[in-house]
Amino acid sequence: MYPKPILSLSTCQIRHYCDEDIDSLSRAANNPQIAKWMRNTFPSPYTTEDARKWISELASPYDFVICTPDGSTLMGGVGLKKRSDIHHRTMEIGYWVGEEHWGKGIASEVVKAFAEWAFAEYDSLLRLEGEVFEGNAGSCRVLEKAACNKNDLLLIMKMLSVGWYCRCISIPTPPSLLQVHLCHVADWDIAVLLSGNHILKTRQGKFQLCGNLRRCPEWRVICLTWVSGGESKIAANNTAPEVFVLTSRLLRLNPEYYTVWNDRRRLLICGSLSAPSAGSSPSRALPTSSPTDTTTLSSAVSSSSSSTTTQPYQDLQKTGWSGTTVDDGIKTREDTIRSELAFTIPLLMEFPKCYWIWNYRLWVLGKAVELLDRVVSRGIWTEELGLVGKMLTRDRRNFHAWGYRRHVVAQLESAALSPDGKSPESLVVSEFEYTSKMIRVDLSNFSAWHNRSKLIPRLLDERQADDVARRKFLEDELNLVREALNVGPEDQSLWYYHQFLMLNLFDAVDSSAIAPNLNVSERVAYVTRELDDIKDLLEDYEDIKWLYEALLEYTVALAKLESRSLT
């Protein structure tokens, strides 16, 4: 009995895999003409065992069979793969059809119908992408046919040194240009199609907007950005303040739009955060990023009968969008930097593991070092350290925040932020105490243990600790983690830190060792004591694998220290 189809089309059915598909899958897929356009996970030759393994082990709930209309014979496959964005709002569509079924329109019908089914089936799905290897013109045509309807955005890029690369992004109805964002074209002969009649075309390096799109208020153009000769340019420079406001709206919808973050950087660099020049007055800043931005872009492009004129990116850097006259309401560079930092805070609260927010925030802080007075800049970075502390109180194990904290501390310790005439101030003692505080709150905080291990060599060096002090420090750390293991021997993070300490006893002496001058007998005594403690834990916790792994690893290391063979 074959599974019930999810789609019944004129040329085929689409359903889940079953064991009856093994033979027909191995026959249809065993073709080098198919495998050469697939990724490396597609075997070639494709054996019966490969088919059995795929159906029984590897196929996901998002993988489906393309079969004959009666459902009995496999003709190909189609499926979805989740992208890496936080909420899995983007998926990639993949498909293949056996060679005997090529040229019959099966793939075109399947991709189009399957995409519509996916949007209806998965509520979180907002974007569907398809990628094609260079030279696979047939699949390019399949994506083009699937994309050229009112629900889709199609972007085809012709890379001169690579060949054809097709990227098709589908967006469900009703589409919003806030979701579509920017179209990047690398070749002026390529047309960008926005939802059926709403077509934005390029002709000889200029944009032309068709009438239906221009008149539709839901489809106002946010920003026209393109790449030409490896240098970015921004169209319609007189609308930059409005474009800046709209980037805020876009990023609140989805901060994973890393291209929008880059465009926001360009707008700031060309405006209030432009590099100062001799004899120039401060430039006018872009609008604030308040939660109530309502500005629309009414003049981003010209009418369909005229072309948008542009200014080179370098010219924009020289002049900014608002001139160089200072008047009431103009924000200083410090105001702009603080405003941008404030803009990212609610985004970080909602998306604490989004790389692009953290990267942008670091870029803004870097501009503070570059453009502001050293005292003012240090104050901003000090406030940033306090903010990271508050964020880690809310989410103690967020490794993004811990890595970010290390970067902030490194900047505060750098000469660039040191008061004039003073040596950089070390924060290693306070940071080590901070890890102790976080560990007391949560013994399972792997990031806190990791940060602690990175601080120890510097801490001992700055204390100018002698051999006695170093030995005492090692004993204190071993006692700390031993007490923690007595409470939670199943905690992997504790064993990682315990292993870090033990490696100081096993490895060859180096400059980063906690107690490099311990002799062999002292090292053997430490290891023997730890082995005895692990054996004691095993009496109460027989089902924890970390105990057995540590016992095995440390026993082997002890034999090496004693220069004896294992029996």
Coordinates of C-alpha atoms in Angstrom, one line a residue:
M1 CA 0.0 0.0 0.0
Y2 CA 1.5 3.3 -1.1
P3 CA 1.1 6.5 1.1
K4 CA -1.7 8.9 0.3
P5 CA -0.4 11.6 -2.1
I6 CA -0.1 15.2 -0.8
L7 CA -0.5 16.4 -4.4
S8 CA -2.2 14.9 -7.5
L9 CA -1.0 16.6 -10.6
S10 CA -1.7 16.1 -14.3
T11 CA 1.6 14.4 -14.9
C12 CA 2.4 12.8 -11.6
Q13 CA 1.7 12.4 -7.8
I14 CA 3.8 13.6 -4.9
R15 CA 3.8 11.5 -1.8
H16 CA 6.1 10.3 1.0
Y17 CA 8.6 7.5 0.5
C18 CA 7.9 3.9 1.3
D19 CA 9.8 0.6 1.2
E20 CA 8.2 -0.3 -2.1
D21 CA 10.2 2.6 -3.7
I22 CA 13.6 1.0 -3.1
D23 CA 14.0 -0.7 -6.5
S24 CA 12.5 2.1 -8.6
L25 CA 14.6 4.7 -6.7
S26 CA 17.9 2.8 -7.3
R27 CA 17.0 2.5 -11.0
A28 CA 16.0 6.1 -11.6
A29 CA 18.7 7.7 -9.5
N30 CA 21.6 5.6 -10.8
N31 CA 22.5 8.0 -13.6
P32 CA 25.7 10.1 -13.7
Q33 CA 23.8 12.7 -15.7
I34 CA 21.6 13.3 -12.6
A35 CA 24.4 13.0 -10.0
K36 CA 26.6 15.6 -11.6
W37 CA 24.1 18.3 -10.9
M38 CA 23.4 17.1 -7.3
R39 CA 25.4 17.8 -4.1
N40 CA 27.9 15.3 -2.8
T41 CA 25.4 13.6 -0.5
F42 CA 23.8 12.1 -3.7
P43 CA 25.6 8.8 -4.3
S44 CA 27.0 7.8 -7.7
P45 CA 26.6 5.0 -8.6
Y46 CA 23.3 4.8 -6.8
T47 CA 22.8 1.2 -5.5
T48 CA 19.9 -0.6 -4.0
E49 CA 21.6 -0.3 -0.6
D50 CA 21.8 3.4 -1.1
A51 CA 18.1 3.6 -1.8
R52 CA 17.3 1.4 1.2
K53 CA 19.4 3.6 3.5
W54 CA 17.9 6.8 2.2
I55 CA 14.3 5.6 2.7
S56 CA 14.9 3.9 6.0
E57 CA 17.3 6.3 7.7
L58 CA 18.2 9.5 5.9
A59 CA 15.0 10.9 4.3
S60 CA 13.3 13.6 6.4
P61 CA 9.6 14.5 6.7
Y62 CA 10.3 17.2 4.2
D63 CA 11.4 14.7 1.4
F64 CA 8.9 13.3 -1.1
V65 CA 8.5 11.0 -4.1
I66 CA 7.6 12.2 -7.6
C67 CA 5.7 9.1 -8.9
T68 CA 3.5 8.1 -11.8
P69 CA -0.2 9.2 -11.6
D70 CA -1.2 5.8 -10.2
G71 CA 1.4 6.2 -7.4
S72 CA 3.2 3.0 -8.1
T73 CA 6.5 3.9 -9.8
L74 CA 9.0 6.5 -8.6
M75 CA 10.0 9.1 -11.2
G76 CA 12.1 11.4 -9.1
G77 CA 12.2 13.3 -5.8
V78 CA 11.4 16.7 -4.4
G79 CA 12.0 18.1 -0.9
L80 CA 12.7 21.0 1.4
K81 CA 15.8 21.8 3.5
K82 CA 15.6 24.3 6.3
R83 CA 18.0 27.2 6.2
S84 CA 20.0 28.5 9.2
D85 CA 17.9 31.5 10.0
I86 CA 16.6 31.5 13.6
H87 CA 12.9 30.6 13.0
H88 CA 13.4 28.5 9.9
R89 CA 11.4 31.0 7.8
T90 CA 13.6 30.2 4.8
M91 CA 13.8 26.8 3.1
E92 CA 15.6 25.5 0.0
I93 CA 13.7 23.5 -2.5
G94 CA 15.5 20.6 -4.2
Y95 CA 14.3 18.3 -7.0
W96 CA 15.4 15.7 -9.5
V97 CA 13.6 13.7 -12.2
G98 CA 14.8 10.4 -13.9
E99 CA 16.2 10.9 -17.4
E100 CA 13.5 9.0 -19.2
H101 CA 11.0 11.6 -17.9
W102 CA 12.9 14.7 -19.0
G103 CA 11.4 17.2 -21.4
K104 CA 7.8 16.4 -20.4
G105 CA 7.2 19.4 -18.1
I106 CA 7.1 17.3 -15.0
A107 CA 9.7 19.2 -13.0
S108 CA 8.1 22.6 -13.9
E109 CA 4.7 21.4 -12.8
V110 CA 6.1 19.8 -9.6
V111 CA 8.2 22.7 -8.4
K112 CA 5.4 25.2 -8.9
A113 CA 2.7 23.1 -7.2
F114 CA 5.0 21.9 -4.4
A115 CA 6.1 25.5 -3.6
E116 CA 2.4 26.6 -3.3
W117 CA 1.7 23.5 -1.1
A118 CA 4.8 24.3 1.1
F119 CA 3.6 27.9 1.8
A120 CA 0.2 26.6 2.8
E121 CA 1.5 23.7 4.9
Y122 CA 4.2 25.5 6.9
D123 CA 2.9 28.6 8.6
S124 CA 6.5 29.8 9.5
L125 CA 7.7 29.6 5.9
L126 CA 8.2 33.0 4.3
R127 CA 10.9 32.4 1.7
L128 CA 11.6 29.5 -0.6
E129 CA 15.0 29.4 -2.4
G130 CA 16.3 27.3 -5.2
E131 CA 19.9 27.0 -6.3
V132 CA 21.3 25.6 -9.5
F133 CA 24.9 24.6 -10.4
E134 CA 26.6 26.3 -13.3
G135 CA 25.7 24.8 -16.6
N136 CA 22.4 23.3 -15.5
A137 CA 20.2 25.3 -17.9
G138 CA 17.3 22.9 -17.6
S139 CA 16.9 23.5 -13.9
C140 CA 17.3 27.3 -14.4
R141 CA 14.3 27.2 -16.8
V142 CA 12.3 25.2 -14.2
L143 CA 12.9 27.8 -11.6
E144 CA 12.1 30.6 -14.0
K145 CA 8.8 29.0 -14.9
A146 CA 8.0 28.4 -11.2
A147 CA 8.8 32.0 -10.2
C148 CA 7.1 34.0 -12.9
N149 CA 3.8 34.5 -11.2
K150 CA 2.2 36.9 -8.8
N151 CA 3.6 35.4 -5.6
D152 CA 7.3 35.4 -6.5
L153 CA 10.4 37.3 -6.8
L154 CA 13.0 36.0 -9.3
L155 CA 16.6 37.1 -9.3
I156 CA 18.9 35.7 -11.9
M157 CA 22.6 36.6 -11.7
K158 CA 25.0 36.1 -14.5
M159 CA 28.5 36.0 -13.0
L160 CA 31.1 36.7 -15.6
S161 CA 33.7 34.4 -14.2
V162 CA 31.5 31.6 -13.0
G163 CA 28.6 31.3 -15.4
W164 CA 24.9 31.2 -14.7
Y165 CA 23.7 31.2 -11.1
C166 CA 20.0 31.2 -10.5
R167 CA 18.4 32.1 -7.2
C168 CA 14.7 32.0 -7.0
I169 CA 13.0 33.4 -3.9
S170 CA 9.3 32.8 -3.5
I171 CA 7.1 34.9 -1.2
P172 CA 3.5 34.1 -0.3
T173 CA 0.6 36.4 -0.9
P174 CA 0.1 39.1 0.0
P175 CA 3.7 40.1 -0.6
S176 CA 5.3 43.1 1.0
L177 CA 8.4 44.8 -0.3
L178 CA 9.4 45.0 3.3
Q179 CA 9.9 41.2 3.0
V180 CA 11.3 41.4 -0.5
H181 CA 14.0 44.0 0.4
L182 CA 16.8 44.6 -2.1
C183 CA 17.5 43.2 -5.5
H184 CA 21.2 42.9 -6.3
V185 CA 22.0 42.5 -10.0
A186 CA 25.5 41.9 -11.4
D187 CA 24.6 42.2 -15.1
W188 CA 22.5 45.1 -16.6
D189 CA 20.9 42.7 -19.1
I190 CA 19.2 40.7 -16.4
A191 CA 15.6 41.6 -15.4
V192 CA 14.4 41.5 -11.9
L193 CA 10.7 40.4 -11.7
L194 CA 8.6 41.5 -8.8
S195 CA 5.2 39.8 -8.7
G196 CA 3.8 39.4 -12.2
N197 CA 3.1 42.8 -13.8
H198 CA 5.1 44.6 -11.1
I199 CA 8.4 44.5 -12.9
L200 CA 11.6 46.4 -12.2
K201 CA 13.9 46.3 -15.1
T202 CA 17.4 47.4 -15.8
R203 CA 18.3 49.0 -19.1
Q204 CA 21.9 50.2 -19.8
G205 CA 22.6 50.6 -16.1
K206 CA 19.4 52.5 -15.2
F207 CA 16.3 51.4 -13.4
Q208 CA 12.8 51.6 -14.9
L209 CA 9.7 51.0 -12.8
C210 CA 6.6 49.7 -14.4
G211 CA 3.3 51.5 -13.7
N212 CA 1.4 48.9 -11.6
L213 CA 4.2 48.7 -9.1
R214 CA 4.6 52.5 -8.9
R215 CA 0.9 53.1 -8.2
C216 CA 0.5 50.3 -5.6
P217 CA 1.1 51.7 -2.1
E218 CA 2.1 48.3 -0.7
W219 CA 4.9 48.0 -3.2
R220 CA 6.8 51.2 -2.6
V221 CA 10.5 50.8 -3.4
I222 CA 12.6 50.9 -0.3
C223 CA 16.1 51.1 -1.8
L224 CA 17.7 50.3 -5.1
T225 CA 21.1 49.0 -4.6
W226 CA 23.3 47.2 -7.1
V227 CA 26.8 46.0 -7.6
S228 CA 28.9 47.0 -10.6
G229 CA 32.6 46.6 -11.0
G230 CA 32.9 45.5 -7.4
E231 CA 31.9 48.9 -6.0
S232 CA 28.6 49.7 -4.3
K233 CA 26.5 52.6 -5.3
I234 CA 23.2 53.9 -3.8
A235 CA 20.5 55.1 -6.1
A236 CA 18.3 58.2 -5.5
N237 CA 20.6 60.0 -3.0
N238 CA 18.1 62.6 -2.2
T239 CA 15.9 60.0 -0.5
A240 CA 18.6 58.5 1.8
P241 CA 17.0 59.7 5.1
E242 CA 13.7 58.0 4.2
V243 CA 15.6 54.9 3.1
F244 CA 17.4 54.8 6.4
V245 CA 14.1 54.9 8.3
L246 CA 12.8 52.0 6.2
T247 CA 15.9 49.9 6.9
S248 CA 14.8 50.2 10.5
R249 CA 11.4 48.8 9.6
L250 CA 12.9 45.9 7.6
L251 CA 15.3 44.9 10.4
R252 CA 12.5 44.9 13.0
L253 CA 10.7 42.4 10.8
N254 CA 13.7 40.2 10.4
P255 CA 17.2 41.0 11.6
E256 CA 18.6 38.1 9.6
Y257 CA 18.7 40.5 6.6
Y258 CA 22.4 41.0 6.7
T259 CA 22.4 42.9 3.4
V260 CA 20.1 45.5 5.1
W261 CA 22.6 45.9 7.9
N262 CA 25.3 46.6 5.3
D263 CA 23.1 49.2 3.5
R264 CA 22.5 50.8 6.9
R265 CA 26.2 51.1 7.4
R266 CA 26.6 52.7 3.9
L267 CA 23.9 55.2 4.7
L268 CA 25.6 56.2 8.0
I269 CA 29.1 56.4 6.4
C270 CA 27.8 58.7 3.7
G271 CA 25.9 60.8 6.3
S272 CA 26.5 61.5 10.0
L273 CA 29.3 59.0 10.5
S274 CA 31.4 60.1 7.5
A275 CA 35.1 60.4 8.2
P276 CA 35.9 64.0 9.2
S277 CA 37.9 66.1 6.8
A278 CA 40.0 69.2 7.4
G279 CA 37.9 72.4 7.7
S280 CA 34.6 70.7 7.3
S281 CA 31.6 71.1 9.5
P282 CA 29.7 68.2 11.0
S283 CA 27.3 66.7 8.6
R284 CA 23.6 66.3 9.2
A285 CA 22.7 63.0 10.7
L286 CA 20.1 60.5 9.4
P287 CA 16.8 60.2 11.2
T288 CA 16.5 58.5 14.5
S289 CA 15.4 54.8 14.7
S290 CA 12.4 55.3 17.0
P291 CA 9.8 52.6 17.2
T292 CA 7.2 54.9 15.5
D293 CA 8.9 55.4 12.2
T294 CA 6.2 56.2 9.7
T295 CA 8.2 57.9 6.9
T296 CA 7.5 56.5 3.4
L297 CA 9.6 56.7 0.3
S298 CA 7.5 58.6 -2.2
S299 CA 10.2 59.6 -4.6
A300 CA 12.7 56.8 -4.6
V301 CA 12.4 56.3 -8.3
S302 CA 11.1 58.2 -11.2
S303 CA 8.1 57.5 -13.3
S304 CA 8.0 54.7 -15.8
S305 CA 8.9 57.0 -18.6
S306 CA 12.1 58.3 -17.0
S307 CA 15.2 56.8 -15.5
T308 CA 16.6 57.3 -12.0
T309 CA 19.8 59.2 -12.0
T310 CA 22.5 58.3 -9.5
Q311 CA 25.6 59.8 -7.9
P312 CA 28.8 57.8 -7.4
Y313 CA 29.3 56.4 -4.0
Q314 CA 32.5 58.5 -3.5
D315 CA 30.5 61.7 -4.2
L316 CA 28.0 60.8 -1.5
Q317 CA 30.8 60.3 1.0
K318 CA 32.1 63.8 0.3
T319 CA 28.8 65.6 0.7
G320 CA 26.4 63.5 2.7
W321 CA 22.7 63.6 1.9
S322 CA 21.7 66.6 3.9
G323 CA 24.6 69.0 3.2
T324 CA 27.0 70.2 5.8
T325 CA 25.1 73.0 7.5
V326 CA 24.5 72.7 11.2
D327 CA 21.1 73.7 12.5
D328 CA 18.6 72.9 15.2
G329 CA 17.8 69.2 15.5
I330 CA 21.0 68.0 13.9
K331 CA 22.4 65.1 15.8
T332 CA 26.1 64.9 16.6
R333 CA 28.2 61.8 15.9
E334 CA 27.9 60.8 19.5
D335 CA 24.1 61.1 19.3
T336 CA 24.0 58.9 16.2
I337 CA 26.2 56.3 17.7
R338 CA 24.1 56.1 20.9
S339 CA 20.9 56.1 18.8
E340 CA 22.2 53.1 16.8
L341 CA 23.2 51.2 19.9
A342 CA 19.7 51.9 21.4
F343 CA 18.1 50.6 18.2
T344 CA 19.7 47.2 18.5
I345 CA 18.8 46.6 22.1
P346 CA 15.2 45.4 21.6
L347 CA 16.4 43.4 18.6
L348 CA 18.9 41.6 20.8
M349 CA 16.3 41.0 23.4
E350 CA 14.1 39.3 20.9
F351 CA 16.9 37.6 18.8
P352 CA 19.8 37.2 21.2
K353 CA 21.6 34.6 18.9
C354 CA 21.4 36.6 15.7
Y355 CA 25.0 37.2 14.5
W356 CA 24.2 40.2 12.4
I357 CA 22.9 42.3 15.3
W358 CA 26.1 41.6 17.3
N359 CA 28.3 42.3 14.3
Y360 CA 26.5 45.6 13.6
R361 CA 26.7 46.7 17.2
L362 CA 30.5 46.1 17.2
W363 CA 30.8 48.1 14.0
V364 CA 29.0 51.0 15.7
L365 CA 31.2 50.8 18.7
G366 CA 34.2 50.8 16.4
K367 CA 33.0 54.0 14.9
A368 CA 33.0 55.5 18.4
V369 CA 36.7 54.7 18.7
E370 CA 37.4 56.1 15.3
L371 CA 35.3 59.3 15.4
L372 CA 34.8 60.4 19.0
D373 CA 37.0 61.8 21.8
R374 CA 38.8 59.1 23.7
V375 CA 37.1 59.8 27.0
V376 CA 33.7 59.8 25.4
S377 CA 34.4 56.7 23.5
R378 CA 35.6 54.9 26.6
G379 CA 32.4 55.9 28.4
I380 CA 30.3 54.3 25.7
W381 CA 32.4 51.1 25.8
T382 CA 32.1 51.0 29.6
E383 CA 28.3 51.3 29.3
E384 CA 28.4 48.5 26.8
L385 CA 30.2 46.2 29.4
G386 CA 27.4 47.0 31.8
L387 CA 24.8 46.2 29.2
V388 CA 26.4 42.8 28.4
G389 CA 26.3 42.0 32.1
K390 CA 22.6 42.7 32.2
M391 CA 22.0 40.5 29.1
L392 CA 24.0 37.7 30.7
T393 CA 21.8 38.0 33.8
R394 CA 18.8 37.3 31.5
D395 CA 20.5 34.5 29.5
R396 CA 23.5 33.3 31.5
R397 CA 24.7 30.7 28.9
N398 CA 24.4 32.8 25.7
F399 CA 27.8 32.1 24.1
H400 CA 27.3 35.1 21.7
A401 CA 27.1 37.4 24.7
W402 CA 30.1 35.8 26.3
G403 CA 32.2 36.2 23.2
Y404 CA 31.0 39.7 22.8
R405 CA 31.9 40.5 26.4
R406 CA 35.5 39.3 25.8
H407 CA 35.7 41.6 22.8
V408 CA 34.4 44.6 24.8
V409 CA 36.9 43.9 27.6
A410 CA 39.7 43.6 25.1
Q411 CA 38.8 47.1 23.7
L412 CA 38.6 48.6 27.2
E413 CA 42.1 47.3 27.9
S414 CA 43.5 48.6 24.7
A415 CA 45.6 51.7 24.3
A416 CA 43.0 53.2 21.9
L417 CA 40.7 53.7 24.9
S418 CA 43.2 54.5 27.6
P419 CA 43.3 58.0 29.1
D420 CA 46.0 60.2 27.7
G421 CA 49.4 59.5 29.2
K422 CA 48.2 56.4 31.1
S423 CA 48.9 52.7 30.5
P424 CA 46.0 50.5 29.5
E425 CA 44.1 49.2 32.5
S426 CA 43.8 45.5 33.0
L427 CA 40.4 44.0 33.8
V428 CA 41.5 40.4 34.2
V429 CA 40.9 40.4 38.0
S430 CA 37.4 41.8 37.8
E431 CA 36.6 39.4 34.9
F432 CA 37.8 36.4 36.8
E433 CA 35.7 37.4 39.7
Y434 CA 32.8 37.8 37.3
T435 CA 33.2 34.2 36.1
S436 CA 33.2 33.0 39.8
K437 CA 29.9 34.9 40.3
M438 CA 28.3 33.4 37.3
I439 CA 29.4 29.9 38.2
R440 CA 28.0 30.2 41.7
V441 CA 24.6 31.0 40.1
D442 CA 24.8 28.2 37.5
L443 CA 27.3 25.4 37.7
S444 CA 26.3 24.3 34.1
N445 CA 27.4 27.6 32.6
F446 CA 29.9 26.2 30.0
S447 CA 30.7 29.7 28.7
A448 CA 31.7 30.9 32.2
W449 CA 34.0 28.0 32.7
H450 CA 35.5 28.5 29.3
N451 CA 36.1 32.2 29.9
R452 CA 37.7 31.4 33.3
S453 CA 40.1 29.0 31.6
K454 CA 41.2 31.8 29.2
L455 CA 41.7 34.3 32.0
I456 CA 43.9 32.1 34.2
P457 CA 47.3 32.4 32.5
R458 CA 47.0 36.2 32.4
L459 CA 45.8 36.4 36.0
L460 CA 48.8 34.4 37.3
D461 CA 51.2 36.4 35.2
E462 CA 49.8 39.8 36.4
R463 CA 50.0 38.5 40.0
Q464 CA 53.6 37.5 39.3
A465 CA 52.7 34.3 41.1
D466 CA 55.6 32.1 42.2
D467 CA 55.6 28.3 42.3
V468 CA 53.9 28.1 45.7
A469 CA 51.1 30.5 44.7
R470 CA 50.6 28.6 41.4
R471 CA 50.3 25.3 43.2
K472 CA 47.8 26.8 45.6
F473 CA 45.8 28.2 42.8
L474 CA 45.7 24.8 41.0
E475 CA 44.5 23.1 44.2
D476 CA 41.8 25.7 44.7
E477 CA 40.5 25.3 41.2
L478 CA 40.5 21.5 41.5
N479 CA 38.6 21.7 44.8
L480 CA 36.1 24.1 43.2
V481 CA 35.3 21.8 40.3
R482 CA 35.4 18.7 42.5
E483 CA 32.7 20.1 44.8
A484 CA 30.7 20.9 41.7
L485 CA 31.1 17.4 40.4
N486 CA 29.8 16.0 43.7
V487 CA 26.6 18.0 43.1
G488 CA 26.2 17.3 39.4
P489 CA 28.5 14.6 38.0
E490 CA 26.3 14.4 34.9
D491 CA 27.2 18.0 33.8
Q492 CA 29.4 17.9 30.8
S493 CA 30.6 21.5 31.2
L494 CA 32.2 20.6 34.6
W495 CA 34.1 17.7 33.1
Y496 CA 35.4 19.9 30.4
Y497 CA 36.9 22.3 32.9
H498 CA 38.2 19.4 35.0
Q499 CA 39.9 18.1 31.9
F500 CA 41.4 21.6 31.3
L501 CA 42.9 21.5 34.8
M502 CA 44.2 17.9 34.4
L503 CA 45.9 18.8 31.1
N504 CA 48.1 21.1 33.1
L505 CA 49.4 18.0 34.8
F506 CA 49.7 15.8 31.7
D507 CA 51.1 18.0 28.9
A508 CA 54.6 19.2 28.4
V509 CA 55.5 22.3 30.3
D510 CA 54.6 25.5 28.5
S511 CA 54.2 29.2 29.3
S512 CA 50.4 28.9 29.8
A513 CA 50.5 26.1 32.3
I514 CA 49.1 26.9 35.8
A515 CA 51.9 25.2 37.7
P516 CA 54.6 24.4 35.1
N517 CA 57.3 23.5 37.7
L518 CA 55.6 20.6 39.3
N519 CA 57.9 17.5 39.3
V520 CA 56.7 14.1 38.2
S521 CA 56.0 12.8 41.7
E522 CA 53.8 15.8 42.4
R523 CA 51.9 15.4 39.2
V524 CA 51.4 11.7 39.9
A525 CA 50.0 12.5 43.3
Y526 CA 47.5 15.0 41.9
V527 CA 46.3 12.5 39.2
T528 CA 46.0 9.6 41.7
R529 CA 43.9 11.7 44.0
E530 CA 41.5 12.7 41.2
L531 CA 41.2 9.1 40.1
D532 CA 40.3 8.0 43.6
D533 CA 37.6 10.7 43.7
I534 CA 36.2 9.5 40.4
K535 CA 36.1 5.9 41.7
D536 CA 34.2 7.2 44.7
L537 CA 31.6 8.9 42.4
L538 CA 31.2 5.7 40.4
E539 CA 29.9 4.0 43.5
D540 CA 26.9 6.3 43.5
Y541 CA 26.5 7.1 39.8
E542 CA 27.0 4.0 37.7
D543 CA 25.2 5.3 34.6
I544 CA 27.1 8.5 33.8
K545 CA 29.4 8.1 30.9
W546 CA 31.6 11.1 31.8
L547 CA 32.9 9.2 34.8
Y548 CA 34.1 6.3 32.7
E549 CA 35.6 8.5 30.0
A550 CA 37.6 10.5 32.7
L551 CA 38.7 7.3 34.4
L552 CA 39.9 5.8 31.2
E553 CA 41.7 9.0 30.0
Y554 CA 43.3 9.8 33.3
T555 CA 44.5 6.2 33.8
V556 CA 46.3 6.2 30.5
A557 CA 47.8 9.6 31.3
L558 CA 49.0 8.4 34.7
A559 CA 50.8 5.4 33.1
K560 CA 52.6 7.8 30.7
L561 CA 53.7 10.0 33.6
E562 CA 55.0 7.0 35.5
S563 CA 56.7 5.7 32.3
R564 CA 55.0 2.3 32.6
S565 CA 52.9 0.3 30.2
L566 CA 49.2 -0.5 30.7
T567 CA 48.4 -4.1 31.8

